[in-house]
C-alpha positions as MATLAB code, in Angstrom:
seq = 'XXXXXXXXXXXXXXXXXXXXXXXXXXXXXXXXXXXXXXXXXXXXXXXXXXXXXXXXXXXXXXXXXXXXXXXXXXXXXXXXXXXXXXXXXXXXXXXXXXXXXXXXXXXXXXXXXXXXXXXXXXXXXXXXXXXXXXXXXXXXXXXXXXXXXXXXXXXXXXXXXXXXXXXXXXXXXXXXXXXXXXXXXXXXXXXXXXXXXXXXXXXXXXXXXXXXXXXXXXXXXXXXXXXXXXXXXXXXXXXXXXXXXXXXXXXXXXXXXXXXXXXXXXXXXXXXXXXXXXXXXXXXXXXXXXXXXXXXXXXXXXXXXXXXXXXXXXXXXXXXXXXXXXXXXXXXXXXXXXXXXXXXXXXXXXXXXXXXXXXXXXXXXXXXXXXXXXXXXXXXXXXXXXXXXXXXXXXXXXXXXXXXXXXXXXXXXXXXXXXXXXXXXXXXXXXXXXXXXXXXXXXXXXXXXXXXXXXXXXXXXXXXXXXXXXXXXXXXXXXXXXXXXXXXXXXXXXXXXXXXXXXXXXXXXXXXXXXXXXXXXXXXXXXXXXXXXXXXXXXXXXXXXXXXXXXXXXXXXXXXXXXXXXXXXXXXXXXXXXXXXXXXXXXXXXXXXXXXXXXXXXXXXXXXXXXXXXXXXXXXXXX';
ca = [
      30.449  -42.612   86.574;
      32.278  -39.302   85.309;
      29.940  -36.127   84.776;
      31.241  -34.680   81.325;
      30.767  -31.145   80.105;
      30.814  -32.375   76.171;
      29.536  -35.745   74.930;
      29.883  -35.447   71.362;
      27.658  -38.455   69.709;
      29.614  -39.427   66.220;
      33.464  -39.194   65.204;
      32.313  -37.843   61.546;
      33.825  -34.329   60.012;
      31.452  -32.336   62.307;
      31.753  -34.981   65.511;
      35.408  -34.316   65.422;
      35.989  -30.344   65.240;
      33.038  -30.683   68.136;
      35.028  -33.235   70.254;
      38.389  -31.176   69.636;
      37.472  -27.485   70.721;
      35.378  -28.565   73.397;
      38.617  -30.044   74.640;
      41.054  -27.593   73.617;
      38.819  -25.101   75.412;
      39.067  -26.984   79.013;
      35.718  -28.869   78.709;
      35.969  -32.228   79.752;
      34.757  -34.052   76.993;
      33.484  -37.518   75.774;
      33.541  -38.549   72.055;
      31.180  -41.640   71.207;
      31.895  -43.368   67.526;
      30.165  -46.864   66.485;
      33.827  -47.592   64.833;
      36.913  -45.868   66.478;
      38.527  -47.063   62.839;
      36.446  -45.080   60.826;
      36.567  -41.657   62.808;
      36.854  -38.873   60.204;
      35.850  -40.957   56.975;
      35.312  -39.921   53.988;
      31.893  -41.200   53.078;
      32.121  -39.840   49.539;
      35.087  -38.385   47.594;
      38.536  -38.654   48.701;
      38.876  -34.470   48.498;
      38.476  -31.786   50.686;
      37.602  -28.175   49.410;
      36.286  -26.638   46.263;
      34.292  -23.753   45.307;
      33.638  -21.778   48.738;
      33.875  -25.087   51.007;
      37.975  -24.358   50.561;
      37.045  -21.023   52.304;
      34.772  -22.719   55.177;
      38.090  -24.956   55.653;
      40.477  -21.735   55.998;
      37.956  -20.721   58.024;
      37.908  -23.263   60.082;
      41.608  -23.518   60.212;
      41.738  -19.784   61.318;
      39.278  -20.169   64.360;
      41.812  -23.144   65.664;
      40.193  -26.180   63.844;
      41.993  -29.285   62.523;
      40.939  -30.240   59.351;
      43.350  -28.126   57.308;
      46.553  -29.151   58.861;
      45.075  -32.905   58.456;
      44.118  -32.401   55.049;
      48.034  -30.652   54.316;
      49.197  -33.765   56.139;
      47.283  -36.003   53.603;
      47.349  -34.292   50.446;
      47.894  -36.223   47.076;
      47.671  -33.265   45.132;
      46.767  -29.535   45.720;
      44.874  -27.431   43.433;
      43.656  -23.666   43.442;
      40.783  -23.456   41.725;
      38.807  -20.600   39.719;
      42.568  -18.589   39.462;
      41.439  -17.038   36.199;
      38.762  -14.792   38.434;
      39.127  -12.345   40.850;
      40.822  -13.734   44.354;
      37.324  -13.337   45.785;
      36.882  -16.696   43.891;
      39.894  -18.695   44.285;
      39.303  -22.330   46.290;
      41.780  -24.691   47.414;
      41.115  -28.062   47.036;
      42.737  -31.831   47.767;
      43.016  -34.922   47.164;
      43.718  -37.093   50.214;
      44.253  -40.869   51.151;
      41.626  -41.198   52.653;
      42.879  -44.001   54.854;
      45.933  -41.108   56.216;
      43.379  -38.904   56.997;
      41.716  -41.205   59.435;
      44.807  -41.819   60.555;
      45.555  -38.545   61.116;
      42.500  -37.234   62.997;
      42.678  -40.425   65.078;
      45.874  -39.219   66.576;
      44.769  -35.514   66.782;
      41.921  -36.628   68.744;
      44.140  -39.109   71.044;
      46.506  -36.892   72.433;
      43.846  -34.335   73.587;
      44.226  -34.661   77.662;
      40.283  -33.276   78.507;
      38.855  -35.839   75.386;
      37.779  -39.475   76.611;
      36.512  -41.685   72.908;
      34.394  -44.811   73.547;
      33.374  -47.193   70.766;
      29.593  -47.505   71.268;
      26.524  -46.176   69.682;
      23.985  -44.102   71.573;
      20.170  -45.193   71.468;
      18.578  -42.771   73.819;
      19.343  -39.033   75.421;
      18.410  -38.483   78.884;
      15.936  -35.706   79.436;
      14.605  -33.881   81.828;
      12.282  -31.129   81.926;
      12.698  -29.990   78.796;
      16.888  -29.803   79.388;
      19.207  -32.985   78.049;
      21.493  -34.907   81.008;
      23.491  -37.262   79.299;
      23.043  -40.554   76.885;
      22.349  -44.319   77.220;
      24.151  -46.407   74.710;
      23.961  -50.032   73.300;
      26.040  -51.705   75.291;
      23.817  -50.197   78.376;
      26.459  -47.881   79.439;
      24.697  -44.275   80.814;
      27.109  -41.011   80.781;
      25.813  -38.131   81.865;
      27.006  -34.660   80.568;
      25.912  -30.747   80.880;
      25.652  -30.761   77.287;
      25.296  -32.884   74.581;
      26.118  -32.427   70.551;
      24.515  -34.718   67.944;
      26.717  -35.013   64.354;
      25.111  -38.004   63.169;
      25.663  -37.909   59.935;
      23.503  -40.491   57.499;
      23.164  -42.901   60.560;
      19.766  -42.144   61.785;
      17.220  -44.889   60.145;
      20.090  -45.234   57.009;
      19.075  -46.945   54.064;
      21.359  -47.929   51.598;
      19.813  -48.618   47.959;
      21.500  -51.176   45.513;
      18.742  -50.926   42.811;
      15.611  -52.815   43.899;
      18.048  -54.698   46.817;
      17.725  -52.065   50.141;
      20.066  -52.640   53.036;
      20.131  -50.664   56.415;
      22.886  -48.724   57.251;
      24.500  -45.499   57.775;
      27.403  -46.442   55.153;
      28.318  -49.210   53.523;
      29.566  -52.117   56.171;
      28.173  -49.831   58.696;
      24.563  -50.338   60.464;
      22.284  -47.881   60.649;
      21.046  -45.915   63.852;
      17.686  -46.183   65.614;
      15.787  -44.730   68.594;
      16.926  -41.166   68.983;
      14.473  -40.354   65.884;
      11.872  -41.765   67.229;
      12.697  -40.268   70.706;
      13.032  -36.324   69.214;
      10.003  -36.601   67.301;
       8.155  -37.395   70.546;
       9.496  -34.750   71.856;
       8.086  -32.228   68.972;
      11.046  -32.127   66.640;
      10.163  -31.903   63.067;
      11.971  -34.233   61.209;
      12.352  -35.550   57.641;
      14.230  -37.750   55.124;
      16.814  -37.034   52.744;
      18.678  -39.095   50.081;
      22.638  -38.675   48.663;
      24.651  -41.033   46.619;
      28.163  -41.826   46.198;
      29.490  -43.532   42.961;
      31.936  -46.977   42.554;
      35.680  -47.441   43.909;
      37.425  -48.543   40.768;
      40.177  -50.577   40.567;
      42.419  -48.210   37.963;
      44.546  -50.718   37.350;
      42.125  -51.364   34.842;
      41.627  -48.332   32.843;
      43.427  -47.905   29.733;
      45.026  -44.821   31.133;
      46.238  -43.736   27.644;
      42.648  -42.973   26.669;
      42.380  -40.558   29.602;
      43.742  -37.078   30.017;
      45.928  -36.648   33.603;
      46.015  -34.017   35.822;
      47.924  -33.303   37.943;
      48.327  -30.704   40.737;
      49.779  -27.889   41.533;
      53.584  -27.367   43.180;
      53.588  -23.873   44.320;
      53.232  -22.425   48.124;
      49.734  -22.455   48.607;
      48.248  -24.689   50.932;
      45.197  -24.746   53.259;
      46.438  -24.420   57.005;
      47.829  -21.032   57.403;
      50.193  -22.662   60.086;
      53.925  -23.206   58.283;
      54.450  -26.829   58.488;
      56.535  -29.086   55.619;
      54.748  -29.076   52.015;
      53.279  -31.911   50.728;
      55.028  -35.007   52.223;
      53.114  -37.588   50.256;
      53.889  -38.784   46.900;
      51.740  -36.948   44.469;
      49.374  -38.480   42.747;
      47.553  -37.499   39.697;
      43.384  -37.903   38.334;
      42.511  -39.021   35.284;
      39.760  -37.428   32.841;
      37.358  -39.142   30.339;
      33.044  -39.213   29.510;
      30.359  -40.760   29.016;
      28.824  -41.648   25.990;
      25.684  -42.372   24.273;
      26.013  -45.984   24.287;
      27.170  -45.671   27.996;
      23.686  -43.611   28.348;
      21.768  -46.127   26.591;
      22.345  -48.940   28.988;
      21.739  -46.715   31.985;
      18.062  -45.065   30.187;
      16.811  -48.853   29.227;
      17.176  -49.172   33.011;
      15.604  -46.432   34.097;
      12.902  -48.680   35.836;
      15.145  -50.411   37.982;
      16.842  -47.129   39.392;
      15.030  -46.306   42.752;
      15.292  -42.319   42.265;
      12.787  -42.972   39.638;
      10.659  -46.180   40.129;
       9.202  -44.589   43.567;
      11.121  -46.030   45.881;
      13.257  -43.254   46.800;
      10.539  -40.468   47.769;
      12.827  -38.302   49.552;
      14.805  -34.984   49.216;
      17.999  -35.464   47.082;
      21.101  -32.795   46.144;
      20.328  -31.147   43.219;
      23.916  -29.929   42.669;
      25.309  -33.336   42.805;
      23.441  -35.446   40.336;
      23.293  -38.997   39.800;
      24.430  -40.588   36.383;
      20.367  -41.668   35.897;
      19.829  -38.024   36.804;
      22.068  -35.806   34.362;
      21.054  -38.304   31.540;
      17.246  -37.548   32.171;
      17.726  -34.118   33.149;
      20.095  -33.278   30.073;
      18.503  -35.168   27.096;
      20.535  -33.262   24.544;
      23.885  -34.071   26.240;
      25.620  -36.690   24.760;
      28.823  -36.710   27.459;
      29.101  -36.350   30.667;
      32.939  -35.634   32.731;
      34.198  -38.018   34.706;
      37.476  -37.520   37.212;
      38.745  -40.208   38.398;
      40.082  -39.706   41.580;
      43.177  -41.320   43.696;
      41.892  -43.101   47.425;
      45.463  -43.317   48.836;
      49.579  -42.837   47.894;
      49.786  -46.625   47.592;
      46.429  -48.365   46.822;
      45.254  -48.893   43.280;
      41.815  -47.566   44.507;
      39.981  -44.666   42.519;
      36.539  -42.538   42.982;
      34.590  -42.346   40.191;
      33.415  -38.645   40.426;
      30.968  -37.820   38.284;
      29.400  -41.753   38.351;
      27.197  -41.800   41.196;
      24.410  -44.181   40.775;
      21.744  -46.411   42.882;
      21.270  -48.561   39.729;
      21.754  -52.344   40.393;
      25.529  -53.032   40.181;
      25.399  -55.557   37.442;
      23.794  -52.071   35.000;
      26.691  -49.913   36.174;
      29.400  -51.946   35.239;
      28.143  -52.413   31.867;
      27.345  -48.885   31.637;
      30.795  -48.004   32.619;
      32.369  -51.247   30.367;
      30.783  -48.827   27.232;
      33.521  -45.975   27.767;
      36.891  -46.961   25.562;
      38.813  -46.315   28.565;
      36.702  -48.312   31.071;
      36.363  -51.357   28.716;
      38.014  -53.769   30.920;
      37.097  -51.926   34.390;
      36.538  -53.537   37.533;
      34.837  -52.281   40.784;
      36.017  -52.668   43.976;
      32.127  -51.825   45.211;
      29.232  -50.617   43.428;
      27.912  -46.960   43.850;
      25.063  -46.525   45.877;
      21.580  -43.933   47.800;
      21.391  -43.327   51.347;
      18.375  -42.090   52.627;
      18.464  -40.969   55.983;
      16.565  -38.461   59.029;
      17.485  -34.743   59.207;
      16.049  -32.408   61.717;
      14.536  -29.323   60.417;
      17.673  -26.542   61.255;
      15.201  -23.685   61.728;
      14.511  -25.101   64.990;
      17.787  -24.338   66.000;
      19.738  -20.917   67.557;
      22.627  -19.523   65.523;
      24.661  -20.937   68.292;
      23.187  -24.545   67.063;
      21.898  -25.536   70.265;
      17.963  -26.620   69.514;
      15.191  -24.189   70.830;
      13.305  -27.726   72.086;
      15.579  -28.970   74.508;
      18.066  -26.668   76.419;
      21.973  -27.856   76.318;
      21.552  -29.819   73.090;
      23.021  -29.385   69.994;
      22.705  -30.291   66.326;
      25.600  -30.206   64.137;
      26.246  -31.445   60.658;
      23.980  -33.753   58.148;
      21.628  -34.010   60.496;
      21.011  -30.198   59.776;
      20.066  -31.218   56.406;
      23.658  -30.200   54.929;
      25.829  -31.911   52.665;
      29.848  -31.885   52.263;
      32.436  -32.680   55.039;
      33.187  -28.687   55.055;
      30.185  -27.333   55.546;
      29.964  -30.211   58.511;
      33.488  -29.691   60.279;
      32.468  -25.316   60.400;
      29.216  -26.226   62.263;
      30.627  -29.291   64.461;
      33.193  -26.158   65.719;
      30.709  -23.991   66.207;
      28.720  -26.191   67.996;
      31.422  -27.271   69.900;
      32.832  -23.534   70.891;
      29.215  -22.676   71.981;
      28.811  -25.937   74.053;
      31.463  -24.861   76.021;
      30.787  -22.204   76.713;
      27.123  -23.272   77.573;
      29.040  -25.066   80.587;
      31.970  -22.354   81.361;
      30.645  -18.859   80.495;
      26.576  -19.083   80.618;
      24.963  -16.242   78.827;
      28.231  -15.834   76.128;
      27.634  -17.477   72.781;
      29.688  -17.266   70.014;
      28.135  -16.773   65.893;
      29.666  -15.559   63.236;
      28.223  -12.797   61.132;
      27.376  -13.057   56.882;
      30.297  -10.570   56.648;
      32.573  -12.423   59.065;
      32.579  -15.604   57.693;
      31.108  -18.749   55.138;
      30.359  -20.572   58.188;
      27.994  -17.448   59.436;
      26.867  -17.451   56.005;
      25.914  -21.508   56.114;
      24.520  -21.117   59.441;
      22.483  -18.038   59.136;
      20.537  -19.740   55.900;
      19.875  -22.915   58.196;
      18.518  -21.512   61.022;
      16.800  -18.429   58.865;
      15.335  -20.075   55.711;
      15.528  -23.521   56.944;
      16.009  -26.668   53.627;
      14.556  -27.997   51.476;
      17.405  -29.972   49.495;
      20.521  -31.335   50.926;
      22.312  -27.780   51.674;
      25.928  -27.102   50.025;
      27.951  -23.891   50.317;
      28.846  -21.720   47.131;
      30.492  -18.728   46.747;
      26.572  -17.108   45.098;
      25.491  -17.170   48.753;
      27.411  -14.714   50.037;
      26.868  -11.387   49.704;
      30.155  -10.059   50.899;
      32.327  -12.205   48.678;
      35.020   -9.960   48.820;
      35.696   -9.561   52.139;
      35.147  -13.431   52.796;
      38.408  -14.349   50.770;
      40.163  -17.517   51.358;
      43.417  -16.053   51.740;
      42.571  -13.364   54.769;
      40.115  -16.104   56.620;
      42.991  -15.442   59.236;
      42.610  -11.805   59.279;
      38.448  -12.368   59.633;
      38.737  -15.061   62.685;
      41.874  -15.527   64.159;
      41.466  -12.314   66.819;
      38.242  -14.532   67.956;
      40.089  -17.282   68.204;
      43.051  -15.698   69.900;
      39.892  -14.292   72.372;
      37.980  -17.534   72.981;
      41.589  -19.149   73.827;
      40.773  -21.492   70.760;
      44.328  -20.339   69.333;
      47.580  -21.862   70.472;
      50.436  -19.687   70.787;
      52.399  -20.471   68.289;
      49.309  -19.370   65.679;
      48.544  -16.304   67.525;
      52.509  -15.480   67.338;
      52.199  -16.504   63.730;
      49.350  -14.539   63.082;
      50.379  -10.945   64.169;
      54.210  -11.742   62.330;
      52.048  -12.012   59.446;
      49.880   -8.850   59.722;
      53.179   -6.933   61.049;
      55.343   -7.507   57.874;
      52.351   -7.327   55.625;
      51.507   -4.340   56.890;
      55.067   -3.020   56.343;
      55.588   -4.365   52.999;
      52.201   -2.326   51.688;
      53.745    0.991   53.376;
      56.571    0.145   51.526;
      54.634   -0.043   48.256;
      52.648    3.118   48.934;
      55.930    5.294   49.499;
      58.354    4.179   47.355;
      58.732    5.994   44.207;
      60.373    4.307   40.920;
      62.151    6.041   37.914;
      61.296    4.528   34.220;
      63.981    3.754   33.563;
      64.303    0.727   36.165;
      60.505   -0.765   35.292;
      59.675    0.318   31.241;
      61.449   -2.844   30.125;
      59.036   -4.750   31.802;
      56.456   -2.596   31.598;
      56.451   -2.897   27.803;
      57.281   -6.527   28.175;
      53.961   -7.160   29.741;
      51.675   -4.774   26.843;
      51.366   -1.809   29.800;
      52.303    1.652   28.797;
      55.398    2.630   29.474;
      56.268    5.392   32.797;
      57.002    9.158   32.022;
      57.957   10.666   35.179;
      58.771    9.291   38.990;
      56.026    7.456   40.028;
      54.518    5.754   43.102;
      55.112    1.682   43.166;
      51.266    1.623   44.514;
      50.350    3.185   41.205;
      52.447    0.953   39.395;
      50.996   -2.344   40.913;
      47.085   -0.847   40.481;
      47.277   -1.661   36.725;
      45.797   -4.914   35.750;
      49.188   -6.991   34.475;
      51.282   -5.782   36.766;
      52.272   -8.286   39.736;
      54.588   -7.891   42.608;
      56.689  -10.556   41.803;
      57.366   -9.074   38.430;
      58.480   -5.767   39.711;
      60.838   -7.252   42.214;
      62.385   -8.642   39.294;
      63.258   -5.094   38.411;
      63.365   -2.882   41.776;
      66.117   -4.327   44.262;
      64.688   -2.737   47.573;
      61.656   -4.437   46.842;
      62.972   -7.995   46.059;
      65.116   -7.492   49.710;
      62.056   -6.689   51.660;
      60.168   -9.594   49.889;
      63.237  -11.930   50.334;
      63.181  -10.959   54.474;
      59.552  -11.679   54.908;
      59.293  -15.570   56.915;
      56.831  -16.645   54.369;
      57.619  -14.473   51.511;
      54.648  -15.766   48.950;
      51.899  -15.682   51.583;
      52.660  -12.370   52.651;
      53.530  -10.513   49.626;
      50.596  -12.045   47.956;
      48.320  -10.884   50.833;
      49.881   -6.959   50.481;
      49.254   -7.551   46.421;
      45.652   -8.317   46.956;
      45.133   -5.391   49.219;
      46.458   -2.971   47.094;
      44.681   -4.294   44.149;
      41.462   -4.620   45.614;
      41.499   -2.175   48.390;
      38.946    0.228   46.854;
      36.375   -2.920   46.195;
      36.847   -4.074   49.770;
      36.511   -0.912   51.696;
      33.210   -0.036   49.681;
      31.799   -3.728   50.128;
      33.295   -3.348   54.345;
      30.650   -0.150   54.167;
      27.831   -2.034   52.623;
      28.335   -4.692   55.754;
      28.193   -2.314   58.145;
      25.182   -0.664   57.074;
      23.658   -3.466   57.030;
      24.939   -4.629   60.522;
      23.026   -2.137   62.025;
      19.948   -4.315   61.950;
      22.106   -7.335   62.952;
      22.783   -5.589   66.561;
      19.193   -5.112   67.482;
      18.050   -7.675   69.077;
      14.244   -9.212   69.691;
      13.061  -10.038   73.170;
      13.121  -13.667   73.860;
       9.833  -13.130   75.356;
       7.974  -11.798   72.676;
       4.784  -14.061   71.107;
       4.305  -13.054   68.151;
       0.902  -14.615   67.795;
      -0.295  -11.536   69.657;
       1.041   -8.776   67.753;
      -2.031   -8.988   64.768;
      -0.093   -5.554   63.268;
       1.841   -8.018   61.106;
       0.775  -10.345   58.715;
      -0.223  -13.969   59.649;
       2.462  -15.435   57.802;
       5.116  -13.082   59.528;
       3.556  -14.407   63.353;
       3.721  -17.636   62.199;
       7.311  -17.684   60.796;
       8.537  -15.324   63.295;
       7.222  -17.937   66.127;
       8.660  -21.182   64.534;
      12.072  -19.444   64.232;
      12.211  -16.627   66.897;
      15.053  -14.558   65.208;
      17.452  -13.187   68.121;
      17.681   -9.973   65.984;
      16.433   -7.720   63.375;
      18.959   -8.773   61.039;
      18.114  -12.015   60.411;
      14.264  -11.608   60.684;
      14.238   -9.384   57.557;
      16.130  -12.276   55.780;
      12.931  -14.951   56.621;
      11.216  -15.712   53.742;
       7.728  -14.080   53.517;
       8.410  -11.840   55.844;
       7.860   -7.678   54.496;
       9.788   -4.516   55.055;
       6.174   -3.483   56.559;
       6.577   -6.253   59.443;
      10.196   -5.456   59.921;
       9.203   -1.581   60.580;
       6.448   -2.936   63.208;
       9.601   -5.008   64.555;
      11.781   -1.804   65.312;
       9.240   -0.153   66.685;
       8.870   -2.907   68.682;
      11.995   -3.434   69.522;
      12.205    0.785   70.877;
      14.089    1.580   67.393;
];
């Protein structure tokens, strides 16, 4: 039987950006999914993006990924959110069919000429000494590999909760996983449980829809692939608004006893930012509403998610909980909302690379991580991917992005540094270098690295440096042109900015706080031609806007980074046991040997560990 490079086990958001760069990179690859139909589902909400996770998607998207172009492909409706801050803020997000999306990824994945898929589900890894071989599946099938990369997801020992009725399974009408659990905690792993929950599918045919308030997305150029391609192909498709109420909360708190997050059968770890119904009404006593969205599943099926209604309650008590809103009088479910509970491995016994420190050549990617969010799943399943490769190809080179490089570095610094201790989700707070880590120059961050790894295809790197090139000349433009009063005071005055007295720099001009480019090419000719020449005119010019504007906020943040980087490139001896070195405290040794740090850097960010034991450290370390 074949020898692979890459087995990737699971075709979920992670299992697929794995699978694809692996391939893309020359690694002969095998992808193994219990249900070739379901690669790329949407367990939960029909959406991709939101607050930071639209930057991990750019991200991803910049470093050669998929999922943007798939989610462009599939959009129902685009939104940028948080456009009333600072562009250090703003987040695309979608709405997808979900069923497209599949779709879509499917046929990404099929026409990748070094990626074999085979419908199976693994029970076993093959190890030896202490390095993994391969995988032995259900059907009794072996494939052996040089590297292996588990995205999971909520399969391993899943168990679905319908109120007091449990069922086993990764997802709904999908069984659950056993055996490699059991085999990895043999082998030392630490591992745990943790619970999510995802609310009804509605059928919105019945919701009195004049009760609600729609809203619908946005038309204008933004997008999330930074690849041109046509805009929003699929009919667009709007959500619907409406709450809660108390006699909604009512039914739901006289059944308090029957919900499993609080009766004591759920006893495991569940997302704090994403709440439960049960949850927000016990949590927030005094809040008599509660948002719902409801959201579209596909451009032609009467199918909506509930966001906002996620429940393990028995069915029966949601529906009349929901059948208390006005607008949801007459609803009816297509299925009930439900918990998962499932295994996660502790991440802080992984590298930044994601490969485990147990057992050489195997990787961890995705909820099994103890993350949440297809996002923050697809960035590590590349990662993991990228540094499998090159695990086979180029043996000493790994590839990790730094806190001031990406969201991704961010998300997997904090999981192999601080470890979890609730289902992990990205925001924007977790970042210290918010400015630099924009959505809209993710390109400018990553796309170098992945012109570098060969990640990139041609056409993006060509794309790319076009971009940069008339960006670049458009700002030099800005900074050199000078404008009389006379052309700009009308709009000037228009806009409640003081009016110009003398000749003055268009830079200058576009530094005060209501002035936009757009608006003064309205009133300077030479700079509505250079905008009009530019291949993607809004992109770029709003690129050269934002680094005007905030040029003086991102070269002093750029400064802060790379003081701080100076601990991030010196690096500890692998061989070091800290358990001998008695200079620093005991709970410094024993952190510092559960997670072996590769560098300074990202010991100092350990929690308990002192400035005192990182001064030992560099002294140490010949610093």
């Amino acid at each position: 039987m074949m020898i692979y490079d890459v087995i990737v086990v699971g075709a979920g958001h992670a299992g697929c950006e794995a699978a694809a760069a692996a391939a893309r990179l020359g690694s002969k690859t095998l992808l193994i999914t219990m249900d070739m139909n379901r690669i790329a589902q949407m367990s939960c909400n029909p959406a991709v993006g939101g607050i930071a996770k639209g930057q991990i998607v750019r991200e991803i998207d910049a470093l050669g990924g998929r999922m943007a172009m798939i989610t462009d492909a599939t959009a129902l409706q685009f939104r940028m959110l948080n456009r009333s801050k600072g562009p250090a803020m703003w987040s695309p997000r979608t709405q997808n069919d979900r069923m497209k999306f599949i779709e879509h990824w499917r046929s990404e994945l099929e026409q990748e000429t070094n990626l074999d898929i085979i419908q199976d589900e693994v029970k076993q890894l093959i190890i030896e000494d202490k390095e993994v071989k391969g995988v032995k599946t259900l059907l009794g099938l072996e494939f052996k590999a040089i590297t292996v990369i588990l995205t999971v997801g909520t399969f391993l020992g899943g168990k679905m909760h319908f109120g007091e009725r449990q069922i086993e399974g990764g997802r709904i009408a999908e069984p659950a996983s056993h055996g490699i659990t059991e085999q990895l905690k043999e082998l030392g792993f630490r591992t745990d449980r943790m619970k999510t929950g995802t609310p009804a599918r509605i059928d919105i045919r019945t919701v009195d829809l004049s009760l609600c308030e729609k809203q619908m997305g946005e038309e204008d150029f933004h997008r999330f692939s930074f690849m041109d391609a046509p805009m929003r192909t699929l009919q667009q498709k709007p959500c619907f608004i409406t709450y809660t109420n108390e006699e909604c909360h009512n039914v739901l708190r006289d059944s308090l006893d029957r919900s499993p997050l609080y009766n004591g059968q759920i006893q495991s770890i569940g997302p704090r930012y994403c709440p439960s119904i049960e949850t927000k009404i016990v949590t927030f006593k005094d809040k008599n509403m509660h948002q719902l969205f409801l959201e579209p599943e596909g451009e032609t099926t009467t199918e909506y998610y509930i966001n906002g209604f996620s429940s393990s309650l028995p069915p029966e008590v949601q529906l009349e909980a929901m059948k208390k809103i006005p607008a949801l009088k007459n609803v009816r479910f297509f299925r009930p909302g439900y918990a998962i509970e499932y295994d996660f491995f502790d991440p802080t016994q992984l590298q930044p690379t994601l490969e485990t420190m147990p057992i050489k050549n195997l990787f961890f990617a995705g909820q099994i991580n103890g993350t949440t969010g297809y996002e923050e799943a697809a960035g590590q399943g590349l990662i993991a991917g990228i540094n499998a490769h090159l695990n086979v190809h180029s043996q000493g080179k790994e590839f990790i992005l730094k806190r001031d490089e990406a969201y991704i570095g961010v998300l997997i610094d904090d999981l192999v540094t601080k470890g979890v201790d609730e289902p992990y989700r990205m925001f924007t707070s977790r970042a210290e270098y918010r400015i630099l880590l924009r959505q809209d120059n993710a390109d400018a961050r990553l796309t170098p690295k992945a012109i570098e790894l060969g990640l990139a295809t041609q056409e993006r790197a060509k794309a790319y440096r076009n971009k940069y090139k008339q960006r670049d000349e458009l700002i030099k433009f800005i900074e050199t042109f000078s404008v009389q009063p006379k052309y700009i005071n009308d709009y000037l005055e228009k806009i409640g900015e003081n009016p110009l007295k003398q000749r003055t720099k268009l830079k200058d001009v576009l530094l005060r706080p209501f002035v936009s480019i757009n608006g003064l090419s309205e009133y300077i000719e030479p700079l509505a031609t250079r905008i009009e020449q530019l291949s993607q005119k809004e992109i770029i010019s709003e690129s050269a806007e934002i680094q005007i504007k905030y040029g003086g906020y991102i070269a002093r943040e750029q400064q802060q980074a790379d003081k701080l980087r100076r601990l991030e490139n010196v690096y500890i001896p692998d061989h070091l046991d800290y358990a001998e070195l008695i200079q620093l405290s005991t709970e410094a040794r024993q952190k510092l040997q559960r997670i072996k740090p590769k560098t300074i850097g990202q010991a100092a960010r350990i929690p308990g560990i002192s400035p005192h034991d990182i001064s030992i450290l560099l002294v140490l370390c010949g610093r």
